[in-house]
CSV table of C-alpha atoms in Angstrom, one decimal:
chain,number,residue,atom,x,y,z
R,1,MET,CA,0.0,0.0,0.0
R,2,LYS,CA,1.2,3.5,-0.8
R,3,PHE,CA,-0.3,6.8,0.2
R,4,ASP,CA,0.8,10.4,0.3
R,5,TYR,CA,0.1,13.5,2.5
R,6,ASP,CA,0.8,17.2,2.3
R,7,ALA,CA,4.5,17.6,3.2
R,8,THR,CA,3.8,21.0,4.8
R,9,TYR,CA,2.4,19.2,7.8
R,10,PHE,CA,4.3,15.9,7.5
R,11,ASN,CA,8.1,16.2,7.4
R,12,PRO,CA,9.8,12.8,7.9
R,13,LYS,CA,13.0,14.3,9.3
R,14,GLN,CA,11.1,16.5,11.8
R,15,VAL,CA,8.8,13.6,12.9
R,16,LEU,CA,11.6,11.1,13.4
R,17,ASP,CA,14.4,13.3,14.7
R,18,CYS,CA,12.6,14.9,17.6
R,19,GLY,CA,13.2,12.2,20.2
R,20,GLN,CA,9.9,10.3,20.2
R,21,THR,CA,11.0,7.2,18.3
R,22,PHE,CA,14.2,5.2,17.9
R,23,ARG,CA,13.7,2.6,15.3
R,24,PHE,CA,14.4,4.3,12.0
R,25,THR,CA,17.4,4.4,9.6
R,26,PRO,CA,18.2,6.3,6.4
R,27,PHE,CA,16.9,4.3,3.4
R,28,LYS,CA,16.9,5.1,-0.3
R,29,GLU,CA,15.5,8.7,-0.6
R,30,GLY,CA,14.1,8.7,3.0
R,31,TYR,CA,13.8,6.5,6.0
R,32,PHE,CA,13.1,2.9,6.9
R,33,VAL,CA,10.8,3.0,9.9
R,34,VAL,CA,9.9,0.1,12.2
R,35,SER,CA,7.1,0.0,14.8
R,36,ALA,CA,6.2,-3.1,16.8
R,37,ASP,CA,6.3,-5.8,14.1
R,38,LYS,CA,5.7,-3.6,11.1
R,39,ALA,CA,7.8,-1.5,8.8
R,40,CYS,CA,7.4,1.2,6.2
R,41,TYR,CA,9.4,3.3,3.8
R,42,ILE,CA,8.8,7.1,4.1
R,43,TYR,CA,10.2,9.8,1.9
R,44,THR,CA,9.2,13.3,0.6
R,45,ASP,CA,9.7,15.4,-2.5
R,46,GLY,CA,9.0,18.5,-0.4
R,47,VAL,CA,5.5,18.8,-1.7
R,48,GLN,CA,4.1,15.4,-0.8
R,49,THR,CA,5.3,12.9,1.8
R,50,VAL,CA,4.9,9.3,0.7
R,51,VAL,CA,4.5,6.2,2.9
R,52,GLU,CA,4.9,2.7,1.5
R,53,SER,CA,4.0,-0.3,3.6
R,54,ASP,CA,2.3,-3.6,3.7
R,55,ASP,CA,0.4,-2.2,6.7
R,56,GLY,CA,-0.8,1.1,5.4
R,57,ASN,CA,-3.7,1.5,7.8
R,58,TYR,CA,-1.3,1.0,10.7
R,59,PHE,CA,1.1,3.6,9.6
R,60,TYR,CA,-1.7,6.1,8.7
R,61,ASN,CA,-2.6,6.0,12.3
R,62,TYR,CA,1.0,5.8,13.5
R,63,PHE,CA,1.8,9.1,11.8
R,64,ASP,CA,-1.5,10.6,13.2
R,65,LEU,CA,-2.6,11.5,9.7
R,66,GLY,CA,-6.2,11.8,10.6
R,67,ARG,CA,-5.5,14.9,12.7
R,68,ASP,CA,-5.5,18.5,11.4
R,69,TYR,CA,-2.2,20.0,12.7
R,70,SER,CA,-2.9,23.4,11.3
R,71,LYS,CA,-5.3,24.0,14.3
R,72,ILE,CA,-2.7,22.8,16.8
R,73,ILE,CA,-0.1,25.1,15.3
R,74,ALA,CA,-2.5,28.1,15.4
R,75,ARG,CA,-3.2,27.4,19.1
R,76,ALA,CA,0.6,27.1,19.8
R,77,LYS,CA,1.4,30.4,18.1
R,78,SER,CA,-1.5,32.1,19.9
R,79,HIS,CA,0.5,32.0,23.2
R,80,ASP,CA,2.8,34.6,21.6
R,81,ILE,CA,6.0,33.0,23.0
R,82,PRO,CA,8.9,33.6,20.5
R,83,LEU,CA,10.5,30.2,20.7
R,84,LEU,CA,7.2,28.4,20.5
R,85,SER,CA,5.9,30.6,17.7
R,86,ARG,CA,9.0,30.1,15.6
R,87,SER,CA,9.1,26.3,16.3
R,88,ALA,CA,5.4,25.8,15.4
R,89,GLU,CA,5.9,27.8,12.2
R,90,GLU,CA,9.3,26.4,11.0
R,91,LEU,CA,8.8,22.9,12.3
R,92,LYS,CA,5.1,22.5,11.3
R,93,GLY,CA,5.9,19.2,9.7
R,94,LEU,CA,6.4,17.6,13.1
R,95,ARG,CA,3.7,15.2,14.2
R,96,LEU,CA,3.2,13.2,17.4
R,97,LEU,CA,3.3,9.5,16.7
R,98,ASN,CA,0.7,6.9,17.9
R,99,GLN,CA,3.1,4.2,19.0
R,100,ASN,CA,2.9,0.8,20.5
R,101,TYR,CA,2.5,1.3,24.3
R,102,GLU,CA,4.5,-1.8,25.3
R,103,GLU,CA,7.4,-0.9,23.0
R,104,MET,CA,7.4,2.6,24.5
R,105,LEU,CA,7.3,1.3,28.1
R,106,TYR,CA,10.6,-0.6,27.6
R,107,SER,CA,12.2,1.9,25.2
R,108,PHE,CA,11.9,4.8,27.6
R,109,ILE,CA,13.2,2.7,30.5
R,110,ILE,CA,16.3,2.4,28.3
R,111,SER,CA,16.3,6.1,27.7
R,112,GLN,CA,17.0,6.9,31.4
R,113,ASN,CA,20.3,8.8,31.6
R,114,ASN,CA,21.1,7.8,28.0
R,115,ASN,CA,21.6,9.5,24.6
R,116,ILE,CA,19.6,8.7,21.4
R,117,PRO,CA,22.4,7.0,19.4
R,118,ARG,CA,23.2,4.7,22.2
R,119,MET,CA,19.5,4.0,22.9
R,120,LYS,CA,19.0,3.1,19.2
R,121,GLY,CA,21.9,0.6,19.4
R,122,ILE,CA,20.6,-1.0,22.6
R,123,ILE,CA,17.1,-1.4,21.2
R,124,SER,CA,18.4,-2.7,17.9
R,125,ARG,CA,20.4,-5.4,19.7
R,126,ILE,CA,17.4,-6.4,21.9
R,127,CYS,CA,15.2,-6.7,18.8
R,128,ALA,CA,17.8,-8.7,17.0
R,129,GLY,CA,18.3,-11.0,19.9
R,130,LEU,CA,14.6,-11.6,20.9
R,131,GLY,CA,12.5,-10.3,18.0
R,132,GLU,CA,11.1,-12.1,14.9
R,133,LYS,CA,13.1,-11.6,11.7
R,134,LYS,CA,10.9,-10.1,9.0
R,135,GLU,CA,11.4,-8.4,5.6
R,136,PHE,CA,10.0,-5.4,3.8
R,137,ALA,CA,11.2,-3.5,0.7
R,138,GLY,CA,14.0,-6.0,0.3
R,139,ARG,CA,15.4,-5.2,3.7
R,140,GLU,CA,15.4,-7.4,6.8
R,141,TYR,CA,14.3,-6.1,10.2
R,142,TYR,CA,13.3,-7.5,13.6
R,143,SER,CA,10.0,-7.0,15.4
R,144,PHE,CA,10.1,-5.5,18.9
R,145,PRO,CA,10.1,-8.5,21.3
R,146,THR,CA,7.0,-9.6,23.1
R,147,THR,CA,6.8,-9.2,26.8
R,148,GLU,CA,7.0,-13.0,27.1
R,149,LYS,CA,10.3,-12.9,25.3
R,150,LEU,CA,11.7,-10.0,27.3
R,151,ALA,CA,10.6,-11.5,30.6
R,152,GLY,CA,12.3,-14.8,29.7
R,153,ALA,CA,15.6,-13.2,28.6
R,154,GLY,CA,17.1,-12.6,32.1
R,155,ARG,CA,19.3,-9.7,33.3
R,156,GLU,CA,22.4,-11.1,31.7
R,157,PHE,CA,20.9,-10.7,28.2
R,158,PHE,CA,20.0,-7.0,28.9
R,159,LYS,CA,23.5,-6.4,30.3
R,160,ASN,CA,25.1,-7.9,27.3
R,161,ALA,CA,22.9,-5.7,25.1
R,162,GLY,CA,24.5,-2.7,26.7
R,163,CYS,CA,21.7,-1.7,29.0
R,164,GLY,CA,24.0,-1.2,32.0
R,165,TYR,CA,22.2,-0.7,35.3
R,166,ARG,CA,18.9,-0.7,33.4
R,167,ASP,CA,19.2,-4.5,33.0
R,168,VAL,CA,17.3,-5.0,36.3
R,169,PHE,CA,14.6,-2.5,35.4
R,170,LEU,CA,13.9,-4.3,32.1
R,171,ALA,CA,14.0,-7.7,33.7
R,172,GLU,CA,11.7,-6.9,36.6
R,173,THR,CA,9.3,-4.7,34.7
R,174,SER,CA,8.8,-7.2,31.8
R,175,SER,CA,8.2,-9.9,34.4
R,176,ARG,CA,5.6,-7.8,36.1
R,177,VAL,CA,3.9,-7.0,32.8
R,178,LEU,CA,3.8,-10.7,31.9
R,179,LYS,CA,2.2,-11.5,35.2
R,180,GLU,CA,-0.3,-8.6,35.4
R,181,GLY,CA,-0.8,-7.5,31.8
R,182,ILE,CA,-0.8,-3.9,30.8
R,183,SER,CA,-3.8,-3.2,28.7
R,184,HIS,CA,-5.8,-2.1,31.8
R,185,LEU,CA,-3.6,1.0,31.8
R,186,LEU,CA,-5.4,2.2,28.6
R,187,LEU,CA,-8.5,2.9,30.7
R,188,LEU,CA,-6.8,5.3,33.1
R,189,SER,CA,-6.9,9.1,33.0
R,190,SER,CA,-3.6,10.9,32.4
R,191,ALA,CA,-3.1,11.5,36.2
R,192,GLU,CA,-4.0,7.9,37.1
R,193,LEU,CA,-1.7,6.5,34.4
R,194,LYS,CA,1.3,8.5,35.5
R,195,ARG,CA,0.7,7.4,39.1
R,196,GLU,CA,0.6,3.8,38.0
R,197,LEU,CA,3.6,4.0,35.7
R,198,LEU,CA,5.6,5.4,38.6
R,199,THR,CA,5.2,2.1,40.4
R,200,TYR,CA,7.1,0.2,37.7
R,201,LYS,CA,10.8,-0.5,38.3
R,202,GLY,CA,13.0,2.0,36.5
R,203,ILE,CA,10.2,4.6,35.7
R,204,GLY,CA,10.6,8.1,37.2
R,205,ALA,CA,8.5,11.1,36.4
R,206,LYS,CA,10.1,12.1,33.1
R,207,VAL,CA,10.0,8.5,31.8
R,208,ALA,CA,6.4,8.1,32.9
R,209,ASP,CA,5.4,11.3,31.1
R,210,CYS,CA,7.2,10.1,27.9
R,211,VAL,CA,5.5,6.7,28.1
R,212,ALA,CA,2.1,8.4,28.6
R,213,LEU,CA,2.7,10.8,25.8
R,214,PHE,CA,4.3,8.7,23.2
R,215,GLY,CA,2.9,5.3,24.1
R,216,PHE,CA,-0.6,5.9,25.5
R,217,GLY,CA,-1.5,9.0,23.5
R,218,LYS,CA,-1.9,11.2,26.6
R,219,ARG,CA,-1.4,14.6,24.8
R,220,ASP,CA,-1.8,16.5,28.0
R,221,SER,CA,1.5,15.1,29.3
R,222,PHE,CA,4.7,17.3,29.4
R,223,PRO,CA,8.0,15.5,30.0
R,224,VAL,CA,10.6,17.6,31.7
R,225,ASP,CA,14.3,17.0,31.0
R,226,VAL,CA,17.4,19.1,31.0
R,227,TRP,CA,16.4,20.8,27.8
R,228,ILE,CA,13.0,21.7,29.1
R,229,GLU,CA,14.5,23.1,32.2
R,230,LYS,CA,16.8,25.2,30.0
R,231,ILE,CA,13.8,26.4,28.0
R,232,TYR,CA,11.8,27.2,31.2
R,233,LYS,CA,14.6,29.4,32.5
R,234,GLU,CA,15.7,31.0,29.2
R,235,ASP,CA,12.5,31.4,27.3
R,236,PHE,CA,9.9,31.6,30.0
R,237,GLY,CA,11.9,33.4,32.7
R,238,GLY,CA,11.1,30.7,35.2
R,239,THR,CA,12.6,30.5,38.7
R,240,LEU,CA,11.3,27.1,39.8
R,241,THR,CA,14.0,24.4,40.3
R,242,ASP,CA,11.8,21.4,41.1
R,243,ARG,CA,10.9,19.4,38.0
R,244,LYS,CA,7.5,18.3,39.3
R,245,LYS,CA,6.6,22.0,39.7
R,246,ILE,CA,7.9,22.9,36.3
R,247,ASN,CA,5.8,20.1,34.8
R,248,GLU,CA,2.8,21.4,36.6
R,249,TYR,CA,3.5,24.9,35.4
R,250,PHE,CA,3.6,23.8,31.7
R,251,CYS,CA,0.6,21.5,32.0
R,252,SER,CA,-1.4,24.2,33.5
R,253,LEU,CA,-0.3,26.7,30.8
R,254,PHE,CA,-0.9,24.5,27.8
R,255,GLY,CA,-3.5,22.0,28.9
R,256,GLU,CA,-4.6,19.5,26.3
R,257,ASP,CA,-2.0,20.8,23.9
R,258,SER,CA,0.9,20.2,26.4
R,259,GLY,CA,2.4,17.2,24.5
R,260,TYR,CA,2.4,18.9,21.1
R,261,ILE,CA,3.9,22.1,22.6
R,262,GLN,CA,6.5,20.2,24.5
R,263,GLN,CA,7.8,18.7,21.2
R,264,TYR,CA,7.8,22.1,19.4
R,265,LEU,CA,9.8,23.6,22.3
R,266,PHE,CA,12.2,20.7,22.8
R,267,TYR,CA,12.9,20.2,19.1
R,268,GLY,CA,13.0,23.9,18.4
R,269,LYS,CA,15.5,24.6,21.1
R,270,ARG,CA,17.8,21.9,19.8
R,271,THR,CA,17.4,22.9,16.2
R,272,PHE,CA,17.7,26.7,16.2
R,273,LYS,CA,21.2,27.9,16.9
R,274,ASP,CA,20.7,31.7,16.6
């Protein structure tokens, strides 16, 4: 299946480079993207962005193509905050992905005190070791492992994959998810979900917000990391030092748009050098 979309509001580089996903690599004229056990090829000519996949409906939803981002951008710019207005305008091709919640749970545990290139390597090794080999567009890839596979791997596997101290987090959390399931979390409100996620081994406030935002679609979540702290001080004139209070400040300010605006601010601050 092949479909296209207005590239003004769907820029592959902006979507993939902003820190919300880790399973993509340059491929032909664009990118090879993997989510759960599915893959697609995405590229743009600057006018239209094209997605090719055997699972077109999945990736139409994955890239959130049923949502009108022009309205989100207009609301972001209405706050009249220079960095936010510039980011929303110049990075209007950024979209929040609808990702597999189990994959995001484990991926963002790996993200703790880590950098994106290293995370991508760790996740790739875990998938190669425990996932199912598949093929699309003449290229082999591996599905993200099931919780059953992860729970049965043991700490030593995660240590050898480069997870470091996170090995115990992955081992214990996957064992808990195997025992209890995780689909019940889909029924929780954003606040309830965050409280529940914080009870899992290896999940702190920032990781919980990332999992809620990128895995469970809670768009009123606002992850706070060192970049957001920098933005808060430099672009909002903030004086708070407690991340919990900074998170509450932004969530109160941006409400239901918090997740979108977090990505505009985060990616914009890292992109603009002047």
